[in-house]
XYZ file of C-alpha atoms in Angstrom:
677
model
C -56.236 61.682 -21.934
C -55.016 59.182 -24.834
C -56.841 56.489 -25.548
C -56.462 53.200 -27.348
C -59.703 51.274 -28.872
C -58.960 48.212 -30.651
C -61.797 46.260 -31.812
C -61.777 42.361 -33.433
C -64.511 41.266 -33.506
C -65.003 40.297 -37.162
C -61.426 39.108 -37.231
C -62.909 35.621 -36.715
C -63.772 35.383 -40.436
C -60.852 37.286 -41.635
C -58.201 36.180 -39.810
C -55.451 36.898 -42.856
C -56.185 40.929 -41.775
C -54.836 40.338 -38.112
C -51.784 41.984 -38.369
C -52.644 44.169 -40.443
C -55.694 45.798 -38.484
C -52.974 45.258 -35.252
C -50.448 47.532 -36.443
C -53.185 50.206 -37.400
C -54.754 49.964 -34.325
C -51.159 50.954 -32.426
C -50.750 54.356 -33.802
C -46.981 55.337 -34.832
C -44.909 56.596 -31.698
C -46.655 55.024 -29.149
C -43.288 53.467 -27.341
C -41.872 57.082 -27.371
C -45.295 58.350 -25.979
C -45.619 55.004 -23.276
C -41.934 55.817 -22.277
C -43.871 59.208 -21.486
C -46.677 58.365 -20.149
C -46.702 55.019 -18.769
C -49.786 55.007 -16.866
C -52.108 56.696 -19.989
C -54.923 54.390 -19.959
C -55.881 52.156 -22.500
C -58.734 50.108 -23.626
C -57.870 46.284 -24.806
C -60.518 44.417 -27.115
C -58.945 41.363 -28.641
C -61.360 38.354 -29.168
C -59.951 35.576 -30.802
C -57.051 37.396 -31.752
C -54.400 35.626 -33.278
C -51.293 35.225 -30.211
C -48.422 36.166 -32.241
C -50.349 39.244 -33.347
C -51.626 40.393 -29.680
C -47.444 39.949 -28.248
C -46.680 41.945 -31.350
C -49.103 44.643 -30.008
C -48.210 44.504 -26.706
C -44.828 44.998 -27.180
C -45.621 48.078 -29.176
C -47.457 49.285 -26.035
C -45.110 48.450 -23.676
C -41.527 48.442 -25.274
C -40.700 45.023 -24.779
C -38.931 42.697 -27.099
C -40.102 39.050 -27.509
C -39.214 36.381 -28.658
C -42.046 33.429 -29.614
C -41.291 29.749 -29.760
C -42.832 28.465 -32.923
C -45.104 26.231 -31.204
C -46.812 29.204 -29.614
C -50.155 29.586 -31.941
C -53.615 29.840 -31.225
C -56.127 32.924 -30.574
C -56.990 34.409 -27.504
C -59.605 36.753 -25.882
C -59.020 39.955 -24.072
C -61.272 42.186 -23.233
C -61.746 45.738 -20.495
C -64.707 46.883 -20.374
C -62.889 50.667 -18.880
C -59.319 52.113 -19.833
C -56.619 50.396 -17.692
C -53.098 51.764 -16.967
C -50.395 50.623 -19.595
C -48.249 48.938 -17.295
C -51.050 46.347 -16.561
C -51.434 45.490 -20.513
C -48.063 43.127 -19.736
C -49.504 41.331 -16.391
C -53.144 40.746 -18.264
C -50.996 39.272 -21.382
C -49.173 36.598 -19.300
C -52.347 36.282 -17.338
C -53.960 35.315 -21.231
C -51.083 33.308 -22.063
C -50.979 30.992 -18.805
C -54.568 30.259 -19.559
C -53.596 29.171 -23.160
C -50.911 27.227 -21.849
C -48.139 29.516 -22.313
C -46.022 31.579 -20.198
C -43.242 34.115 -20.228
C -39.259 33.161 -19.286
C -38.146 37.195 -18.790
C -33.923 37.902 -19.338
C -32.336 40.867 -19.551
C -33.089 42.391 -23.070
C -35.562 39.975 -23.836
C -38.824 37.999 -23.258
C -39.114 34.278 -24.468
C -42.855 32.833 -25.203
C -42.546 29.569 -24.785
C -45.155 26.549 -24.516
C -45.671 26.332 -20.019
C -43.847 22.634 -19.982
C -40.611 24.040 -21.221
C -40.275 26.576 -18.920
C -39.022 24.570 -15.931
C -36.097 24.120 -18.341
C -35.116 27.420 -19.253
C -33.598 30.211 -16.854
C -35.393 31.793 -14.460
C -34.995 34.326 -11.729
C -33.852 32.484 -8.710
C -34.526 33.462 -5.136
C -34.120 32.204 -1.306
C -37.025 32.106 0.960
C -37.260 36.035 0.167
C -40.187 36.758 -3.240
C -39.902 40.087 -4.296
C -41.704 38.597 -7.571
C -45.788 38.801 -8.238
C -47.808 38.002 -11.198
C -47.895 35.420 -13.911
C -43.580 34.868 -13.783
C -42.152 31.881 -13.959
C -39.529 31.975 -10.791
C -37.704 29.205 -9.261
C -36.988 29.314 -5.496
C -34.870 27.555 -2.950
C -36.512 27.343 0.577
C -34.703 25.404 3.072
C -36.372 24.083 6.236
C -35.182 24.203 9.922
C -37.968 21.572 12.151
C -39.872 19.662 9.368
C -38.900 16.780 6.825
C -38.902 18.366 3.754
C -39.572 15.026 2.125
C -42.460 14.680 4.127
C -43.876 17.909 3.091
C -43.646 17.729 -0.853
C -46.353 15.321 -1.079
C -48.421 18.090 0.737
C -47.398 20.697 -1.933
C -46.803 18.897 -4.970
C -51.152 18.780 -5.888
C -51.155 22.985 -5.817
C -48.544 23.049 -8.391
C -49.284 22.557 -12.074
C -48.843 19.556 -13.552
C -46.220 21.286 -15.627
C -43.940 22.693 -13.349
C -41.731 21.229 -10.793
C -40.814 20.715 -6.716
C -37.819 18.671 -5.705
C -36.051 17.715 -2.259
C -32.745 17.789 -1.328
C -32.241 15.638 1.719
C -28.438 16.703 2.513
C -29.802 20.161 3.105
C -33.382 19.735 4.218
C -34.508 21.950 1.025
C -37.324 22.261 -1.426
C -36.771 23.456 -5.014
C -39.979 25.047 -6.721
C -40.305 26.120 -9.707
C -43.632 27.996 -10.305
C -45.333 30.906 -10.994
C -44.818 33.929 -9.021
C -48.325 34.063 -7.063
C -48.372 30.603 -6.668
C -44.369 30.419 -5.150
C -46.473 32.642 -2.580
C -48.934 30.529 -1.591
C -47.071 28.081 -1.141
C -44.109 29.788 0.870
C -47.016 30.946 3.334
C -47.825 27.039 3.545
C -44.685 25.892 4.463
C -44.070 28.330 6.691
C -46.967 27.738 9.221
C -46.060 23.652 8.293
C -42.110 24.404 9.642
C -42.358 24.874 13.290
C -40.287 23.462 16.067
C -42.627 21.060 18.405
C -41.486 20.248 21.779
C -40.850 17.126 21.741
C -38.473 16.607 18.726
C -35.365 15.732 21.193
C -35.293 13.348 24.131
C -31.638 12.358 26.225
C -32.289 8.578 27.544
C -29.410 7.677 29.476
C -28.067 4.498 29.460
C -26.942 1.839 32.144
C -26.050 -1.644 31.077
C -25.417 -1.764 27.859
C -23.416 0.633 24.942
C -24.241 3.965 23.652
C -22.583 3.139 20.389
C -23.727 -0.648 20.251
C -27.076 0.246 20.694
C -27.366 3.663 18.264
C -26.112 0.971 15.720
C -28.437 -1.555 16.494
C -31.413 0.955 16.136
C -29.602 2.338 13.648
C -30.368 -0.535 11.516
C -33.763 -1.425 12.884
C -35.307 2.001 11.662
C -35.093 1.877 8.098
C -36.291 5.464 7.677
C -33.752 6.850 10.673
C -29.996 6.663 10.541
C -27.920 6.524 13.643
C -24.625 8.738 13.830
C -26.188 11.925 12.850
C -26.753 10.748 8.760
C -29.633 12.274 7.076
C -32.921 9.986 6.576
C -34.188 8.491 3.640
C -35.880 10.617 1.199
C -39.422 10.424 1.120
C -39.906 9.174 5.144
C -39.956 10.743 8.554
C -36.320 12.068 10.015
C -35.348 10.865 13.123
C -31.447 10.803 13.785
C -30.014 8.801 16.899
C -26.785 10.320 18.029
C -24.347 8.228 21.492
C -22.990 10.425 23.769
C -19.754 8.681 24.551
C -18.818 10.391 28.071
C -22.514 10.098 29.770
C -23.358 6.602 27.837
C -26.475 7.954 26.896
C -28.989 8.450 23.199
C -29.660 11.478 21.889
C -32.778 11.140 19.935
C -34.300 13.715 17.426
C -37.632 12.870 15.391
C -40.897 15.073 13.626
C -42.815 12.374 15.463
C -43.032 12.378 19.209
C -44.572 9.172 18.378
C -41.153 7.581 17.198
C -39.204 8.785 20.368
C -42.214 6.878 22.488
C -41.908 3.897 21.073
C -38.105 4.391 20.994
C -38.014 4.802 24.329
C -39.606 1.458 24.715
C -37.497 -0.088 23.268
C -34.426 0.579 24.774
C -35.757 0.678 27.995
C -36.408 -3.312 26.964
C -32.511 -3.875 26.233
C -30.768 -1.544 29.063
C -30.893 -4.698 31.123
C -27.478 -6.623 32.391
C -26.344 -9.395 30.794
C -27.040 -12.805 31.819
C -24.836 -15.228 33.360
C -21.908 -15.795 31.064
C -23.002 -13.350 28.411
C -20.708 -10.740 29.200
C -18.732 -11.836 26.028
C -18.662 -9.256 23.135
C -17.387 -9.195 20.001
C -16.825 -5.397 17.809
C -15.851 -5.533 14.583
C -13.800 -2.829 13.555
C -13.771 -0.411 10.307
C -10.827 0.922 9.990
C -8.023 0.207 12.610
C -6.314 -2.949 12.889
C -7.857 -5.266 15.262
C -4.375 -7.094 16.768
C -2.812 -3.343 17.484
C -5.898 -2.259 18.976
C -6.237 -5.144 20.999
C -2.761 -4.248 22.470
C -3.545 -0.481 23.462
C -6.889 -1.663 25.254
C -5.177 -4.199 27.318
C -2.178 -1.452 27.844
C -5.196 0.454 29.607
C -7.275 -2.194 31.650
C -3.666 -3.047 33.284
C -2.780 0.462 33.343
C 1.178 -0.402 31.515
C 2.362 0.611 28.064
C 1.796 -1.775 25.891
C 4.664 -3.167 23.799
C 4.796 -2.246 20.116
C 3.030 -4.876 17.957
C 4.741 -5.613 14.693
C 2.621 -8.122 12.263
C 4.390 -9.436 9.052
C 2.543 -11.584 6.594
C 4.614 -14.641 7.520
C 3.591 -13.978 10.915
C 0.051 -13.826 10.484
C -0.201 -16.727 8.268
C 1.929 -19.495 10.288
C -0.219 -18.270 13.558
C -4.252 -18.767 14.381
C -6.556 -16.439 13.530
C -6.863 -15.003 16.688
C -3.340 -13.539 17.768
C -2.110 -14.143 20.873
C -3.812 -12.642 24.113
C -2.653 -12.409 27.850
C -5.241 -11.918 30.821
C -4.845 -8.406 32.388
C -4.374 -7.209 35.190
C -7.763 -7.025 35.970
C -9.064 -9.648 36.929
C -11.893 -11.336 34.754
C -11.166 -9.301 31.761
C -9.598 -10.227 28.524
C -9.110 -9.009 25.183
C -8.431 -11.035 21.735
C -7.981 -9.960 18.601
C -9.212 -11.960 15.416
C -6.965 -11.296 12.679
C -9.226 -13.511 10.023
C -12.448 -10.933 10.986
C -10.671 -7.894 12.047
C -12.849 -7.946 15.012
C -12.303 -7.828 19.163
C -13.635 -9.981 21.027
C -14.474 -9.003 24.941
C -15.081 -10.356 28.020
C -15.719 -7.965 30.573
C -18.368 -6.634 32.991
C -20.487 -4.213 30.963
C -19.481 -1.196 33.047
C -15.583 -2.010 31.915
C -17.396 -2.518 28.153
C -19.047 0.144 27.982
C -15.971 2.621 28.981
C -13.854 0.717 26.765
C -16.324 1.001 23.805
C -15.974 4.252 24.025
C -12.219 4.064 23.857
C -12.913 1.825 20.364
C -15.700 4.481 18.429
C -13.068 6.704 18.741
C -9.897 5.039 17.928
C -11.392 3.226 14.873
C -11.911 6.485 13.041
C -11.276 6.939 9.129
C -7.580 8.058 8.751
C -7.001 9.942 6.392
C -4.546 9.600 3.019
C -1.679 11.965 2.183
C -0.532 12.343 -1.725
C 2.783 13.264 -1.650
C 4.099 15.143 -4.639
C 8.130 14.967 -4.932
C 9.889 17.297 -7.420
C 14.086 16.413 -7.841
C 15.484 19.108 -10.021
C 19.836 18.419 -10.749
C 21.483 20.689 -13.088
C 24.781 19.604 -13.901
C 27.731 21.800 -16.268
C 31.284 20.560 -16.759
C 33.220 22.151 -18.919
C 36.689 20.139 -19.213
C 40.030 21.467 -21.336
C 43.567 19.572 -22.159
C 46.614 20.676 -23.858
C 49.701 19.244 -23.788
C 52.993 18.143 -25.619
C 54.911 14.481 -24.702
C 58.750 13.709 -26.822
C 60.561 10.354 -26.522
C 63.382 9.304 -28.770
C 63.821 5.464 -28.771
C 66.153 5.107 -32.025
C 69.590 3.987 -29.909
C 68.054 1.762 -27.854
C 70.198 -1.427 -29.225
C 72.769 -0.367 -30.123
C 76.506 -0.954 -28.715
C 78.117 1.350 -26.260
C 76.927 3.596 -24.653
C 73.685 5.277 -26.032
C 71.650 8.610 -25.143
C 67.208 8.294 -24.863
C 64.939 10.253 -23.127
C 61.617 11.889 -23.645
C 59.181 13.916 -21.330
C 57.080 11.395 -20.074
C 53.816 13.489 -18.947
C 50.255 12.396 -17.379
C 49.442 9.505 -15.301
C 49.954 5.609 -16.688
C 46.790 4.215 -17.943
C 44.852 7.938 -18.166
C 44.971 7.827 -21.756
C 47.184 11.021 -21.816
C 50.729 8.978 -21.238
C 53.167 8.583 -24.381
C 54.343 5.507 -23.505
C 51.133 3.691 -22.963
C 50.287 4.749 -26.797
C 53.440 3.521 -27.547
C 52.534 0.000 -26.238
C 48.668 0.310 -27.699
C 47.242 3.405 -29.623
C 43.682 2.221 -28.908
C 44.378 3.149 -25.018
C 44.630 7.129 -26.316
C 41.546 9.118 -25.234
C 39.124 10.931 -26.938
C 40.047 14.285 -28.571
C 42.597 15.189 -31.277
C 45.772 12.991 -30.886
C 48.759 13.616 -33.428
C 52.188 11.702 -32.908
C 55.415 11.048 -35.455
C 55.674 7.405 -35.530
C 58.770 5.695 -37.177
C 58.796 2.302 -36.679
C 58.974 -0.568 -34.040
C 60.819 -1.126 -31.442
C 61.964 -3.926 -29.101
C 62.242 -2.124 -25.271
C 63.030 -5.494 -22.293
C 59.726 -5.079 -19.764
C 57.556 -3.603 -22.437
C 58.029 -5.776 -26.003
C 57.931 -4.722 -29.379
C 56.055 -1.210 -29.391
C 55.883 1.840 -32.017
C 58.953 4.243 -32.547
C 56.174 6.908 -31.385
C 58.635 10.084 -30.938
C 56.225 12.732 -30.323
C 52.752 13.100 -29.263
C 50.459 16.399 -29.396
C 47.167 16.133 -27.736
C 44.304 18.526 -27.202
C 40.922 18.482 -26.004
C 38.212 20.407 -25.353
C 34.125 19.362 -23.797
C 31.550 20.583 -22.331
C 28.881 18.346 -20.658
C 25.139 19.927 -19.562
C 22.356 17.446 -17.631
C 18.748 18.518 -16.372
C 17.894 15.556 -13.968
C 13.874 15.754 -13.867
C 12.279 13.021 -11.121
C 8.499 13.253 -9.838
C 7.986 10.517 -7.908
C 4.255 10.256 -6.146
C 3.502 8.480 -3.052
C 0.104 7.881 -1.320
C 0.407 6.457 2.030
C -1.965 6.374 4.774
C -1.554 8.891 7.843
C 1.651 8.269 9.860
C 2.477 5.195 7.873
C 5.976 4.915 6.222
C 5.345 4.750 2.536
C 8.808 4.362 0.057
C 9.906 4.566 -3.618
C 12.914 3.054 -4.971
C 13.784 3.918 -8.721
C 17.265 2.826 -9.811
C 19.345 -0.530 -10.208
C 20.327 -2.808 -7.510
C 23.874 -3.038 -7.380
C 26.513 -5.622 -6.275
C 28.778 -5.029 -4.100
C 31.854 -6.701 -2.889
C 31.413 -6.948 0.889
C 34.700 -10.134 1.409
C 36.589 -12.764 -0.661
C 38.557 -15.650 0.012
C 39.890 -19.171 -1.051
C 38.478 -22.419 -0.108
C 41.442 -25.679 0.598
C 39.853 -27.749 1.961
C 41.197 -31.616 1.396
C 42.173 -30.329 -2.537
C 45.185 -29.123 -3.146
C 43.485 -26.447 -5.471
C 41.828 -23.592 -3.570
C 38.509 -22.186 -4.317
C 38.405 -18.833 -4.429
C 34.825 -17.582 -3.032
C 33.040 -13.888 -2.561
C 30.666 -12.410 -0.881
C 28.313 -10.067 -2.606
C 26.285 -7.155 -0.809
C 23.003 -5.621 -3.270
C 22.179 -1.751 -2.246
C 19.467 -0.052 -4.411
C 21.311 2.940 -6.196
C 18.967 5.423 -7.954
C 16.272 7.694 -6.214
C 14.949 6.820 -2.769
C 11.784 8.310 -1.420
C 10.586 7.735 2.155
C 8.078 9.516 3.919
C 5.742 9.626 7.442
C 3.283 11.969 6.879
C 1.162 13.061 10.094
C -2.471 14.752 9.839
C -2.795 17.316 12.235
C -6.588 18.108 13.193
C -5.764 22.172 12.057
C -4.948 20.690 8.075
C -1.027 20.630 8.451
C 0.925 17.702 7.959
C 4.198 17.165 10.022
C 6.207 14.329 7.342
C 10.033 12.621 8.458
C 10.929 12.658 5.126
C 14.535 10.687 3.537
C 15.446 11.682 0.549
C 18.721 10.019 -1.365
C 19.529 10.258 -4.961
C 22.961 8.238 -5.767
C 24.767 7.029 -9.235
C 27.607 5.400 -9.656
C 30.958 6.693 -11.385
C 30.412 5.417 -15.054
C 34.796 5.009 -15.060
C 34.845 2.211 -12.479
C 34.487 -1.922 -12.672
C 32.325 -4.556 -11.320
C 34.253 -5.261 -8.237
C 35.545 -1.391 -6.764
C 32.043 0.240 -7.431
C 32.257 4.014 -6.425
C 28.473 5.891 -5.999
C 28.173 9.819 -5.609
C 25.612 9.864 -3.200
C 23.195 12.955 -1.761
C 20.467 12.769 1.082
C 18.555 14.190 2.665
C 17.113 13.634 6.227
C 14.440 15.783 8.035
C 10.974 16.445 9.925
C 9.159 19.215 8.109
C 5.506 20.789 8.880
C 3.511 21.852 5.999
C 0.006 23.334 4.894
C -2.582 20.743 3.094
C -1.602 21.776 -0.884
C 0.968 24.306 -0.288
C 4.931 23.164 -1.775
C 7.791 23.634 0.542
C 11.999 23.220 -0.500
C 13.312 20.441 1.907
C 16.947 21.727 1.164
C 19.268 22.016 -2.153
C 23.421 21.554 -3.334
C 24.370 24.093 -5.175
C 28.188 22.993 -5.400
C 31.399 24.597 -7.664
C 34.462 22.797 -8.254
C 37.681 23.623 -10.618
C 40.689 21.956 -11.244
C 43.499 22.733 -12.845
C 46.602 20.809 -13.115
C 49.947 20.989 -14.872
C 52.720 18.289 -16.110
C 56.228 19.356 -17.676
C 59.908 19.592 -17.414
C 61.404 21.919 -14.567
C 62.928 25.291 -16.970
C 62.075 24.163 -20.239
C 57.896 24.440 -19.420
C 58.681 27.775 -17.883
C 60.011 29.106 -21.063
C 57.447 32.093 -22.624
C 55.546 29.972 -25.741
C 58.232 27.475 -26.575
C 57.512 25.949 -22.081
C 54.259 24.545 -24.115
C 56.727 21.429 -25.876
C 57.452 20.738 -22.757
C 54.078 20.438 -20.467
C 50.853 19.434 -20.174
C 47.802 21.243 -18.599
C 44.522 20.008 -17.640
C 41.488 22.398 -16.871
C 37.900 21.134 -14.848
C 34.602 23.129 -13.871
C 31.801 21.114 -12.800
C 28.833 23.362 -11.639
C 25.828 21.235 -9.917
C 22.782 22.679 -8.363
C 20.116 19.994 -6.889
C 16.924 21.183 -5.335
C 13.954 18.942 -3.641
C 10.186 20.247 -3.424
C 7.327 18.552 -1.619
C 3.587 19.300 -1.489
C 0.972 16.903 0.492
C -1.803 16.568 -0.394
C -4.589 15.019 2.678
C -7.239 12.718 1.122
C -10.097 12.363 3.570
C -12.759 10.844 1.740
C -13.490 9.208 -1.285
C -14.498 12.309 -3.552
C -11.566 13.406 -3.171
C -9.078 10.480 -3.943
C -11.276 9.640 -6.993
C -10.415 13.128 -7.951
C -6.708 12.320 -7.795
C -7.329 9.061 -9.203
C -9.101 10.643 -12.096
C -6.862 13.187 -13.024
C -3.400 10.589 -12.950
C -5.478 7.978 -14.677
C -6.398 10.837 -17.335
C -2.953 11.657 -17.788
C -2.313 8.091 -18.325
C -4.959 7.775 -21.148
C -3.202 10.979 -23.137
C 0.066 9.795 -23.102
C -0.762 6.394 -24.359
C -3.038 8.130 -26.938
C 0.231 10.051 -27.976
C 2.183 7.148 -28.513
C 1.605 5.477 -32.163
C 3.371 3.183 -34.162
C 3.293 4.212 -37.677
C 2.076 1.548 -40.056
C 4.605 -0.714 -41.885
C 3.896 -2.715 -45.222
C 5.482 -5.692 -44.045
C 5.432 -5.785 -40.739
C 2.253 -6.426 -38.776
C 0.332 -4.003 -37.054
C 1.309 -4.425 -33.161
C -1.028 -1.331 -31.931
C -2.170 -1.575 -27.375
C -5.730 -1.247 -26.730
C -6.593 2.561 -25.110
C -7.307 2.298 -22.112
C -11.006 2.444 -21.022
C -12.689 5.323 -19.364
C -12.426 4.839 -15.895
C -15.874 6.521 -14.948
C -17.471 3.929 -17.411
C -15.720 0.841 -17.757
C -13.559 -1.104 -15.269
C -9.617 -1.305 -15.691
C -8.473 -3.867 -18.582
C -7.287 -7.412 -17.441
C -3.478 -8.530 -18.670
C -3.535 -11.069 -21.510
């Protein structure tokens, strides 16, 4: 049996020799020896030894790699009356370091020695309820409680944890998070397991006869400052008290970890659940999400047994009427429902039984409605190619000579098209784009046209190639089952009629009627969110444009529209439809017989060819925003995009003109939106 005895008694007066003697105390090849015989005993005898030197000796014995924090200083005393296995050397070191205010943080290949106060900020092994570690090792445990309140248990456990370690509560999941030494965490687990036991009186059912369970749950929830109504979590540090209304049986479901609070709640409910006083059956219900006027119509239909008429409220109508919407008595005598639009509340006059039934319906309909953010992608790719070639002749030299004279020519192409030789002779500015070559010999006066150029030959050649890639990305945000519309384009006047007013005057006054219409991109969406997460959308998509060759009084528009109803899952992309169009035009104007002669026939004809290809696709992707967090995330993403685009746009400095840079948009999370100046 190999024995190792390290004596450090005399190092108290000779600290400079500590490292040398510790190195001599551990013979060469000790790491290999302990790997072969990890249970060989050693005798430890460190008296007032320098801590880093002791850690180095333990590293030689155990084969572990240590990283020592510069603040780890001091001396330590370790003595063993008899030999101990080498496997116990490292735990003995941890115990000695703990007494000096230091601890070890174990990583994959290295052990960090740090002050105990910094250990909770370092990485440590994290476990759930099952904890395998032991000894003086720092661990973190996430312990969920089932019955007791974590906020109430934490003050009991806090004195049992060292001042340098931590314990925290997650109220939402009723969970404790503990960072401490493994042995102490095991002791705390035993205490928690003994305390976290179900109690026989933690849940109660309280039936109501006169008052509404919904109203009473909200009132009691506000009264119990440390509790909540509707199943929400209790405030941190307080006993849990949950009050949930059951609409079907008009009862209250109460749960608390303190039976005395349930008994107190029973007494309050018994005092409040009494018939209403004479004339006291008028109730005011404040709505959180629903619209009072529309909900009042629905409730009247329930009482009367008739289908309510659709309600359409406009801003002008709401402003011209009194705050209370017009109410008509229902078929049931004594019942009346009014909607107060100013406070968005309902005023209900009905017996308790009727009111309780209506109150259950109101609570269901007054739920928060989801919002839907719709991303649209409209892609249109157009390719157009055109070619034109033609030669035209005419001879007008003898038009004014006496006697019988010969004039003539080839007049090809329509008038006012930019390719006709007669239009070119009257005004060269009417010629279209491309190559135009002619032979002119002075001017000539033609009856009906006046003085024109004596244009004998006109040759035209044109080849055009035009491509267009149009990408539109309109976005819409609307509430569930509410229509949203976005229009990006122009408002163009269309002449719908014209006439002249004569009256008593001799000179008529012309008059035109004009209708304005939107021309551009139009998207209308009405989404309806189902419980399963799918979205039904009624969609109308229109893309219209003006013909560039028309005049203001003779407007022609190209229009492509989609009117459809689709079903798509949240966050998925769906294609609505598309247009793939390929049109070809081939036209020839020629002189009979002469235009058919090979090669020479090109001198007596004009040819035009045109091909147009259009690809149009429309894609949609809806996102359901059910809470504030999802709406904030979507808004923040778009806001950051705009901030980035604004930052990319910068005017170059000018030596004379003043600097007109825009103020950068503030961070949406740090500052409010900028005010207009």
